[in-house]
mmCIF file of C-alpha atoms and ligand atoms in Angstrom:
data_model
loop_
_atom_site.group_PDB
_atom_site.id
_atom_site.type_symbol
_atom_site.label_atom_id
_atom_site.label_comp_id
_atom_site.label_asym_id
_atom_site.label_seq_id
_atom_site.Cartn_x
_atom_site.Cartn_y
_atom_site.Cartn_z
ATOM 1 C CA MET A 8 0.000 0.000 0.000
ATOM 2 C CA PRO A 9 1.534 3.386 -0.897
ATOM 3 C CA GLY A 10 2.165 5.324 2.299
ATOM 4 C CA PHE A 11 2.291 9.075 2.859
ATOM 5 C CA GLY A 12 4.485 10.754 0.250
ATOM 6 C CA GLU A 13 4.857 7.588 -1.828
ATOM 7 C CA PRO A 14 4.183 7.978 -5.544
ATOM 8 C CA ARG A 15 0.807 6.963 -6.915
ATOM 9 C CA PRO A 16 0.815 3.524 -8.606
ATOM 10 C CA VAL A 17 1.283 3.719 -12.352
ATOM 11 C CA MET A 18 -0.938 1.661 -14.671
ATOM 12 C CA SER A 19 1.121 -0.343 -17.152
ATOM 13 C CA ARG A 20 -0.120 -1.015 -20.665
ATOM 14 C CA GLU A 21 -0.832 -4.617 -19.761
ATOM 15 C CA GLU A 22 -2.738 -3.663 -16.593
ATOM 16 C CA ARG A 23 -4.849 -1.227 -18.609
ATOM 17 C CA HIS A 24 -5.678 -3.994 -21.098
ATOM 18 C CA LEU A 25 -6.726 -6.381 -18.315
ATOM 19 C CA LEU A 26 -8.900 -3.782 -16.595
ATOM 20 C CA ALA A 27 -10.319 -2.501 -19.897
ATOM 21 C CA ASP A 28 -11.402 -6.039 -20.727
ATOM 22 C CA LEU A 29 -13.297 -6.350 -17.416
ATOM 23 C CA PHE A 30 -14.994 -2.954 -17.771
ATOM 24 C CA GLU A 31 -15.959 -3.549 -21.379
ATOM 25 C CA LYS A 32 -17.537 -6.920 -20.594
ATOM 26 C CA ALA A 33 -19.384 -5.461 -17.602
ATOM 27 C CA CYS A 34 -20.911 -2.384 -19.237
ATOM 28 C CA GLY A 35 -19.488 -1.690 -22.708
ATOM 29 C CA PHE A 36 -17.263 1.121 -21.428
ATOM 30 C CA VAL A 37 -13.964 1.379 -23.310
ATOM 31 C CA LEU A 38 -10.964 2.311 -21.177
ATOM 32 C CA ARG A 39 -8.974 3.877 -23.991
ATOM 33 C CA ASP A 40 -5.228 4.366 -23.845
ATOM 34 C CA ASP A 41 -5.621 8.150 -23.472
ATOM 35 C CA LEU A 42 -7.732 7.591 -20.335
ATOM 36 C CA THR A 43 -4.915 5.774 -18.514
ATOM 37 C CA PHE A 44 -3.892 8.816 -16.481
ATOM 38 C CA VAL A 45 -7.504 9.593 -15.507
ATOM 39 C CA ALA A 46 -8.015 5.961 -14.471
ATOM 40 C CA GLU A 47 -4.820 5.974 -12.400
ATOM 41 C CA ARG A 48 -5.917 9.114 -10.583
ATOM 42 C CA ARG A 49 -9.517 8.033 -9.949
ATOM 43 C CA LEU A 50 -8.748 4.438 -8.961
ATOM 44 C CA ALA A 51 -5.667 5.145 -6.794
ATOM 45 C CA PRO A 52 -7.815 5.815 -3.676
ATOM 46 C CA ARG A 53 -9.490 2.426 -4.200
ATOM 47 C CA LEU A 54 -6.117 0.628 -4.227
ATOM 48 C CA GLU A 55 -5.208 2.468 -1.066
ATOM 49 C CA ALA A 56 -8.518 1.659 0.651
ATOM 50 C CA LEU A 57 -8.155 -2.025 -0.213
ATOM 51 C CA GLY A 58 -4.444 -2.184 0.700
ATOM 52 C CA LEU A 59 -3.379 -3.171 -2.826
ATOM 53 C CA ARG A 60 0.076 -2.428 -4.206
ATOM 54 C CA ASP A 61 -0.611 -2.079 -7.920
ATOM 55 C CA PHE A 62 -3.247 -2.339 -10.654
ATOM 56 C CA ALA A 63 -2.439 -5.997 -11.348
ATOM 57 C CA ALA A 64 -3.461 -6.756 -7.744
ATOM 58 C CA TYR A 65 -6.584 -4.598 -8.230
ATOM 59 C CA HIS A 66 -7.465 -6.614 -11.325
ATOM 60 C CA ARG A 67 -7.054 -9.882 -9.363
ATOM 61 C CA PHE A 68 -9.250 -8.445 -6.595
ATOM 62 C CA LEU A 69 -11.953 -7.514 -9.099
ATOM 63 C CA ARG A 70 -11.894 -10.965 -10.658
ATOM 64 C CA PHE A 71 -11.430 -13.313 -7.731
ATOM 65 C CA ASP A 72 -12.291 -11.652 -4.423
ATOM 66 C CA PRO A 73 -15.860 -12.219 -3.145
ATOM 67 C CA ARG A 74 -16.121 -8.400 -2.905
ATOM 68 C CA GLY A 75 -15.025 -8.128 -6.563
ATOM 69 C CA PRO A 76 -18.495 -7.533 -8.098
ATOM 70 C CA ASP A 77 -19.248 -4.655 -5.678
ATOM 71 C CA GLU A 78 -15.830 -3.162 -6.306
ATOM 72 C CA LEU A 79 -16.321 -3.422 -10.069
ATOM 73 C CA GLU A 80 -19.477 -1.362 -9.668
ATOM 74 C CA THR A 81 -17.534 1.238 -7.660
ATOM 75 C CA ALA A 82 -14.728 1.343 -10.262
ATOM 76 C CA ILE A 83 -17.168 1.783 -13.146
ATOM 77 C CA ASP A 84 -18.960 4.544 -11.245
ATOM 78 C CA LEU A 85 -15.630 6.343 -10.813
ATOM 79 C CA LEU A 86 -14.651 6.009 -14.473
ATOM 80 C CA VAL A 87 -17.830 6.499 -16.505
ATOM 81 C CA PRO A 88 -18.758 10.186 -16.906
ATOM 82 C CA HIS A 89 -22.075 11.191 -15.308
ATOM 83 C CA GLU A 90 -22.085 14.765 -16.579
ATOM 84 C CA THR A 91 -25.623 16.022 -17.249
ATOM 85 C CA TYR A 92 -27.833 19.088 -16.645
ATOM 86 C CA PHE A 93 -31.396 20.307 -17.149
ATOM 87 C CA PHE A 94 -32.471 21.468 -20.614
ATOM 88 C CA ARG A 95 -29.239 20.183 -22.198
ATOM 89 C CA GLU A 96 -28.947 20.769 -25.969
ATOM 90 C CA PRO A 97 -31.914 23.173 -26.200
ATOM 91 C CA GLN A 98 -32.008 23.180 -30.003
ATOM 92 C CA GLN A 99 -32.649 19.433 -29.983
ATOM 93 C CA LEU A 100 -35.325 19.851 -27.300
ATOM 94 C CA ASP A 101 -37.004 22.533 -29.447
ATOM 95 C CA ALA A 102 -37.030 20.117 -32.399
ATOM 96 C CA PHE A 103 -38.444 17.429 -30.120
ATOM 97 C CA GLU A 104 -41.287 19.713 -29.015
ATOM 98 C CA ALA A 105 -42.021 21.194 -32.434
ATOM 99 C CA GLU A 106 -41.528 18.181 -34.699
ATOM 100 C CA VAL A 107 -41.183 14.846 -32.889
ATOM 101 C CA LEU A 108 -43.906 15.270 -30.258
ATOM 102 C CA PRO A 109 -46.752 16.255 -32.618
ATOM 103 C CA GLU A 110 -46.114 13.085 -34.660
ATOM 104 C CA ALA A 111 -45.932 10.931 -31.530
ATOM 105 C CA GLU A 112 -49.154 12.498 -30.242
ATOM 106 C CA ALA A 113 -50.943 11.813 -33.511
ATOM 107 C CA ARG A 114 -49.948 8.123 -33.327
ATOM 108 C CA ALA A 115 -50.851 7.790 -29.646
ATOM 109 C CA ARG A 116 -54.174 9.680 -29.798
ATOM 110 C CA PRO A 117 -56.337 6.520 -29.690
ATOM 111 C CA THR A 118 -54.860 5.485 -26.310
ATOM 112 C CA ARG A 119 -53.960 8.980 -25.001
ATOM 113 C CA ARG A 120 -50.838 7.451 -23.500
ATOM 114 C CA LEU A 121 -47.282 8.554 -24.216
ATOM 115 C CA ALA A 122 -44.185 6.666 -23.026
ATOM 116 C CA LEU A 123 -40.645 8.060 -23.181
ATOM 117 C CA TRP A 124 -37.366 6.435 -22.151
ATOM 118 C CA SER A 125 -34.223 8.283 -21.109
ATOM 119 C CA ALA A 126 -31.559 5.558 -21.388
ATOM 120 C CA GLY A 127 -28.406 6.411 -19.429
ATOM 121 C CA CYS A 128 -30.198 9.120 -17.448
ATOM 122 C CA SER A 129 -27.441 9.629 -14.864
ATOM 123 C CA THR A 130 -28.747 11.773 -11.976
ATOM 124 C CA GLY A 131 -32.139 12.388 -13.592
ATOM 125 C CA GLU A 132 -31.906 15.823 -15.185
ATOM 126 C CA GLU A 133 -32.828 14.475 -18.639
ATOM 127 C CA PRO A 134 -36.025 12.561 -17.723
ATOM 128 C CA TYR A 135 -37.206 15.444 -15.520
ATOM 129 C CA THR A 136 -36.534 17.854 -18.388
ATOM 130 C CA LEU A 137 -38.708 15.671 -20.633
ATOM 131 C CA ALA A 138 -41.482 15.692 -18.017
ATOM 132 C CA MET A 139 -41.204 19.495 -17.902
ATOM 133 C CA LEU A 140 -41.771 19.626 -21.674
ATOM 134 C CA LEU A 141 -44.782 17.278 -21.548
ATOM 135 C CA VAL A 142 -46.752 18.035 -18.414
ATOM 136 C CA ASP A 143 -47.967 21.585 -19.220
ATOM 137 C CA ARG A 144 -48.462 20.952 -22.939
ATOM 138 C CA PRO A 145 -52.140 21.785 -23.637
ATOM 139 C CA SER A 146 -52.524 19.054 -26.290
ATOM 140 C CA LEU A 147 -51.525 16.433 -23.695
ATOM 141 C CA ALA A 148 -53.981 17.522 -20.981
ATOM 142 C CA GLY A 149 -55.594 14.434 -19.470
ATOM 143 C CA TRP A 150 -53.119 12.027 -21.117
ATOM 144 C CA GLU A 151 -51.268 9.281 -19.274
ATOM 145 C CA LEU A 152 -47.594 10.273 -19.380
ATOM 146 C CA ASP A 153 -44.745 7.945 -18.551
ATOM 147 C CA VAL A 154 -41.082 8.881 -18.498
ATOM 148 C CA LEU A 155 -38.670 6.104 -17.587
ATOM 149 C CA GLY A 156 -35.091 6.973 -16.630
ATOM 150 C CA THR A 157 -32.610 4.109 -16.434
ATOM 151 C CA ASP A 158 -28.928 3.956 -15.586
ATOM 152 C CA LEU A 159 -26.222 1.536 -14.577
ATOM 153 C CA SER A 160 -25.233 3.582 -11.539
ATOM 154 C CA LYS A 161 -27.123 2.986 -8.275
ATOM 155 C CA LYS A 162 -25.560 6.129 -6.833
ATOM 156 C CA ALA A 163 -26.762 8.282 -9.730
ATOM 157 C CA LEU A 164 -30.275 6.825 -9.439
ATOM 158 C CA THR A 165 -30.446 7.542 -5.697
ATOM 159 C CA HIS A 166 -29.613 11.165 -6.477
ATOM 160 C CA ALA A 167 -32.184 11.188 -9.302
ATOM 161 C CA ARG A 168 -34.993 9.916 -7.067
ATOM 162 C CA ARG A 169 -34.255 12.617 -4.469
ATOM 163 C CA ALA A 170 -34.981 15.209 -7.207
ATOM 164 C CA GLU A 171 -32.841 17.888 -5.533
ATOM 165 C CA PHE A 172 -30.271 19.742 -7.601
ATOM 166 C CA GLY A 173 -27.589 22.389 -7.213
ATOM 167 C CA PRO A 174 -26.547 25.308 -9.446
ATOM 168 C CA THR A 175 -24.383 23.180 -11.805
ATOM 169 C CA ALA A 176 -27.360 21.058 -12.809
ATOM 170 C CA LEU A 177 -29.396 24.220 -13.357
ATOM 171 C CA ARG A 178 -26.843 26.202 -15.359
ATOM 172 C CA ALA A 179 -28.845 26.075 -18.603
ATOM 173 C CA THR A 180 -32.233 26.570 -16.923
ATOM 174 C CA THR A 181 -33.853 29.961 -17.592
ATOM 175 C CA PRO A 182 -35.394 31.971 -14.711
ATOM 176 C CA GLU A 183 -38.842 31.254 -16.211
ATOM 177 C CA GLN A 184 -38.197 27.481 -16.258
ATOM 178 C CA LEU A 185 -36.791 27.655 -12.734
ATOM 179 C CA ALA A 186 -39.904 29.396 -11.391
ATOM 180 C CA ARG A 187 -42.306 27.088 -13.249
ATOM 181 C CA CYS A 188 -40.652 23.750 -12.506
ATOM 182 C CA PHE A 189 -38.703 23.978 -9.221
ATOM 183 C CA GLU A 190 -39.202 24.788 -5.543
ATOM 184 C CA PRO A 191 -36.289 26.649 -3.965
ATOM 185 C CA LEU A 192 -34.404 24.961 -1.126
ATOM 186 C CA THR A 193 -31.518 26.436 0.858
ATOM 187 C CA GLY A 194 -27.990 27.070 -0.487
ATOM 188 C CA GLY A 195 -28.978 27.631 -4.128
ATOM 189 C CA ARG A 196 -30.458 24.131 -4.362
ATOM 190 C CA HIS A 197 -33.831 23.397 -5.940
ATOM 191 C CA ARG A 198 -36.310 20.544 -5.917
ATOM 192 C CA VAL A 199 -38.328 19.432 -8.941
ATOM 193 C CA LYS A 200 -42.022 20.249 -8.329
ATOM 194 C CA GLY A 201 -44.311 17.301 -7.643
ATOM 195 C CA ARG A 202 -46.273 17.507 -10.877
ATOM 196 C CA PHE A 203 -43.048 17.022 -12.884
ATOM 197 C CA ARG A 204 -41.846 14.220 -10.616
ATOM 198 C CA ALA A 205 -45.137 12.339 -10.911
ATOM 199 C CA PRO A 206 -44.712 10.910 -14.441
ATOM 200 C CA VAL A 207 -41.027 9.992 -13.926
ATOM 201 C CA ARG A 208 -39.878 6.560 -12.737
ATOM 202 C CA PHE A 209 -36.320 5.351 -12.386
ATOM 203 C CA GLY A 210 -34.836 1.889 -12.809
ATOM 204 C CA LEU A 211 -31.462 0.207 -12.688
ATOM 205 C CA LEU A 212 -30.586 -1.143 -16.111
ATOM 206 C CA ASN A 213 -27.331 -2.070 -17.768
ATOM 207 C CA LEU A 214 -27.879 -1.402 -21.462
ATOM 208 C CA ILE A 215 -25.753 -4.376 -22.425
ATOM 209 C CA ASP A 216 -28.075 -6.698 -20.505
ATOM 210 C CA GLU A 217 -30.303 -7.524 -23.455
ATOM 211 C CA ARG A 218 -32.486 -9.923 -21.473
ATOM 212 C CA ALA A 219 -33.373 -7.310 -18.847
ATOM 213 C CA ALA A 220 -33.969 -4.678 -21.532
ATOM 214 C CA ALA A 221 -36.287 -7.028 -23.417
ATOM 215 C CA LEU A 222 -38.657 -6.876 -20.420
ATOM 216 C CA LEU A 223 -39.236 -3.153 -20.918
ATOM 217 C CA PRO A 224 -42.438 -2.016 -22.589
ATOM 218 C CA ARG A 225 -42.551 -0.215 -25.952
ATOM 219 C CA PHE A 226 -41.783 3.508 -26.083
ATOM 220 C CA ASP A 227 -42.920 6.320 -28.354
ATOM 221 C CA VAL A 228 -39.610 8.172 -28.055
ATOM 222 C CA ILE A 229 -36.209 7.120 -26.710
ATOM 223 C CA PHE A 230 -33.497 9.582 -25.682
ATOM 224 C CA CYS A 231 -30.001 8.155 -25.359
ATOM 225 C CA ARG A 232 -27.678 11.121 -25.279
ATOM 226 C CA ASN A 233 -23.984 11.071 -24.449
ATOM 227 C CA VAL A 234 -23.896 7.373 -23.588
ATOM 228 C CA LEU A 235 -23.054 5.490 -26.799
ATOM 229 C CA ILE A 236 -19.847 7.508 -27.277
ATOM 230 C CA TYR A 237 -18.244 5.519 -24.453
ATOM 231 C CA PHE A 238 -19.031 2.119 -25.998
ATOM 232 C CA ASP A 239 -17.064 0.007 -28.453
ATOM 233 C CA PRO A 240 -18.641 -0.209 -31.954
ATOM 234 C CA LEU A 241 -20.034 -3.720 -31.468
ATOM 235 C CA THR A 242 -21.741 -2.824 -28.168
ATOM 236 C CA ARG A 243 -23.033 0.382 -29.741
ATOM 237 C CA ARG A 244 -24.630 -1.596 -32.543
ATOM 238 C CA ARG A 245 -26.231 -4.065 -30.117
ATOM 239 C CA VAL A 246 -27.638 -1.291 -27.953
ATOM 240 C CA VAL A 247 -29.006 0.525 -31.001
ATOM 241 C CA GLU A 248 -30.741 -2.702 -32.091
ATOM 242 C CA LEU A 249 -32.225 -2.964 -28.620
ATOM 243 C CA PHE A 250 -33.629 0.573 -28.938
ATOM 244 C CA TYR A 251 -35.149 -0.406 -32.267
ATOM 245 C CA GLU A 252 -36.946 -3.337 -30.614
ATOM 246 C CA ARG A 253 -38.227 -1.173 -27.771
ATOM 247 C CA LEU A 254 -39.700 1.547 -30.023
ATOM 248 C CA SER A 255 -43.279 1.468 -31.246
ATOM 249 C CA PRO A 256 -43.488 1.585 -35.049
ATOM 250 C CA GLY A 257 -43.039 5.222 -36.089
ATOM 251 C CA GLY A 258 -41.230 5.971 -32.818
ATOM 252 C CA CYS A 259 -38.000 7.977 -32.731
ATOM 253 C CA LEU A 260 -34.563 7.648 -31.175
ATOM 254 C CA LEU A 261 -32.733 10.877 -30.283
ATOM 255 C CA LEU A 262 -28.985 10.761 -29.683
ATOM 256 C CA GLY A 263 -26.519 13.351 -28.391
ATOM 257 C CA HIS A 264 -25.081 15.777 -30.880
ATOM 258 C CA SER A 265 -21.617 14.262 -30.841
ATOM 259 C CA GLU A 266 -23.062 10.866 -31.791
ATOM 260 C CA ASN A 267 -24.606 9.540 -34.949
ATOM 261 C CA LEU A 268 -25.597 6.235 -36.446
ATOM 262 C CA LEU A 269 -24.465 7.065 -39.957
ATOM 263 C CA SER A 270 -21.518 4.706 -39.575
ATOM 264 C CA LEU A 271 -23.743 1.895 -38.257
ATOM 265 C CA SER A 272 -25.994 0.199 -40.718
ATOM 266 C CA THR A 273 -29.226 -0.182 -38.791
ATOM 267 C CA ARG A 274 -32.861 -0.683 -39.622
ATOM 268 C CA PHE A 275 -33.588 2.893 -38.588
ATOM 269 C CA GLU A 276 -34.750 5.475 -41.067
ATOM 270 C CA ILE A 277 -32.737 8.704 -40.741
ATOM 271 C CA VAL A 278 -35.053 11.692 -40.633
ATOM 272 C CA GLN A 279 -33.673 15.186 -41.106
ATOM 273 C CA LEU A 280 -36.027 17.516 -39.231
ATOM 274 C CA LYS A 281 -35.748 21.297 -39.472
ATOM 275 C CA GLY A 282 -33.965 21.409 -36.134
ATOM 276 C CA ASP A 283 -32.390 17.963 -35.664
ATOM 277 C CA LEU A 284 -31.519 14.552 -37.037
ATOM 278 C CA VAL A 285 -33.545 11.692 -35.554
ATOM 279 C CA TYR A 286 -33.751 7.953 -36.137
ATOM 280 C CA ARG A 287 -37.200 6.552 -36.787
ATOM 281 C CA ARG A 288 -38.428 2.988 -36.589
ATOM 282 C CA PRO A 289 -40.398 2.656 -39.845
HETATM 283 C C1 LIG B 301 -22.681 11.443 -19.588
HETATM 284 S S1 LIG B 301 -24.052 10.661 -18.781
HETATM 285 C C2 LIG B 301 -25.355 11.187 -19.852
HETATM 286 C C3 LIG B 301 -26.586 11.650 -19.107
HETATM 287 C C4 LIG B 301 -27.730 12.202 -19.985
HETATM 288 N N1 LIG B 301 -28.179 11.214 -20.921
HETATM 289 C C5 LIG B 301 -27.330 13.470 -20.695
HETATM 290 O O1 LIG B 301 -27.037 13.431 -21.884
HETATM 291 O O2 LIG B 301 -27.291 14.525 -20.062
HETATM 292 C C6 LIG B 301 -23.805 8.951 -19.225
HETATM 293 C C7 LIG B 301 -24.550 7.973 -18.335
HETATM 294 O O3 LIG B 301 -24.601 6.701 -18.989
HETATM 295 C C8 LIG B 301 -24.528 5.697 -18.016
HETATM 296 N N2 LIG B 301 -24.065 4.437 -18.615
HETATM 297 C C9 LIG B 301 -22.858 4.142 -19.119
HETATM 298 N N3 LIG B 301 -22.819 2.861 -19.530
HETATM 299 C C10 LIG B 301 -24.046 2.336 -19.282
HETATM 300 C C11 LIG B 301 -24.632 1.055 -19.474
HETATM 301 N N4 LIG B 301 -23.941 0.035 -19.993
HETATM 302 N N5 LIG B 301 -25.906 0.882 -19.093
HETATM 303 C C12 LIG B 301 -26.618 1.903 -18.550
HETATM 304 N N6 LIG B 301 -26.124 3.128 -18.346
HETATM 305 C C13 LIG B 301 -24.842 3.347 -18.699
HETATM 306 C C14 LIG B 301 -23.540 6.237 -16.987
HETATM 307 O O4 LIG B 301 -23.690 5.608 -15.722
HETATM 308 C C15 LIG B 301 -23.860 7.734 -16.987
HETATM 309 O O5 LIG B 301 -24.716 8.069 -15.926
#
């Protein structure tokens, strides 16, 4: 165990490969070479807490110790980015409201029920944002609205369910949105108002667990933003296929702006809206 003043353990190329293999199998996350330094820094406290000398010993712990599965969860939580905030990528949200929603409403009118999925929802800002766009929409008055947020991280989901957020999460929220959708707490924190919490449910789901995902219902719209970028191409393709299966015919998948499916041949139809590119299940 490195003592006070001892240098932090360095991750060799081989150790990175071994750990990357474990992480990729567990959740699709690719520990790229250029992330070695970040991984060293974030995982060093874990080695220290467990009394392990180097990353080879950490890898053995993850694989063979009875506490390995819990530790793997902790390691993944430390490595996978959870960055998110309310009303992220407003231009895409405008396109969703102006172009995607009216189509979804037209299809769902017979049942007056709309179901959305935020896959990889982190601490909940995205599904709550979607609820904030749906709940006060006059054309949806009296409809049954369902917004499911899922993530791999138990910690992120606990935060999401609490529905309390600080200034960083609210940095793109306008004063009007803040007043309409949040109750002020102390210290610059805010809580999502009850009527926007009501349609939102959260669940633990690893997107590479196809069997668990197959138990989900069908959705009218799926948001999966800033998640696929961390996956290897094969996992990305499998997850995209899973989204296809979980969409109702005519339903749309919306990705983050740094991601696109153009390089993946999928069954999706690419639809260029005025304000965004979306993927539609024909
Ligand atoms: C950068 S956040 C994106 C949050 C939100 N979608 C947004 O765009 O603001 C990525 C989230 O994806 C989750 N994630 C990564 N791999 C996952 C997997 N295999 N299954 C489920 N969630 C995963 C992470 O835990 C993290 O909370």
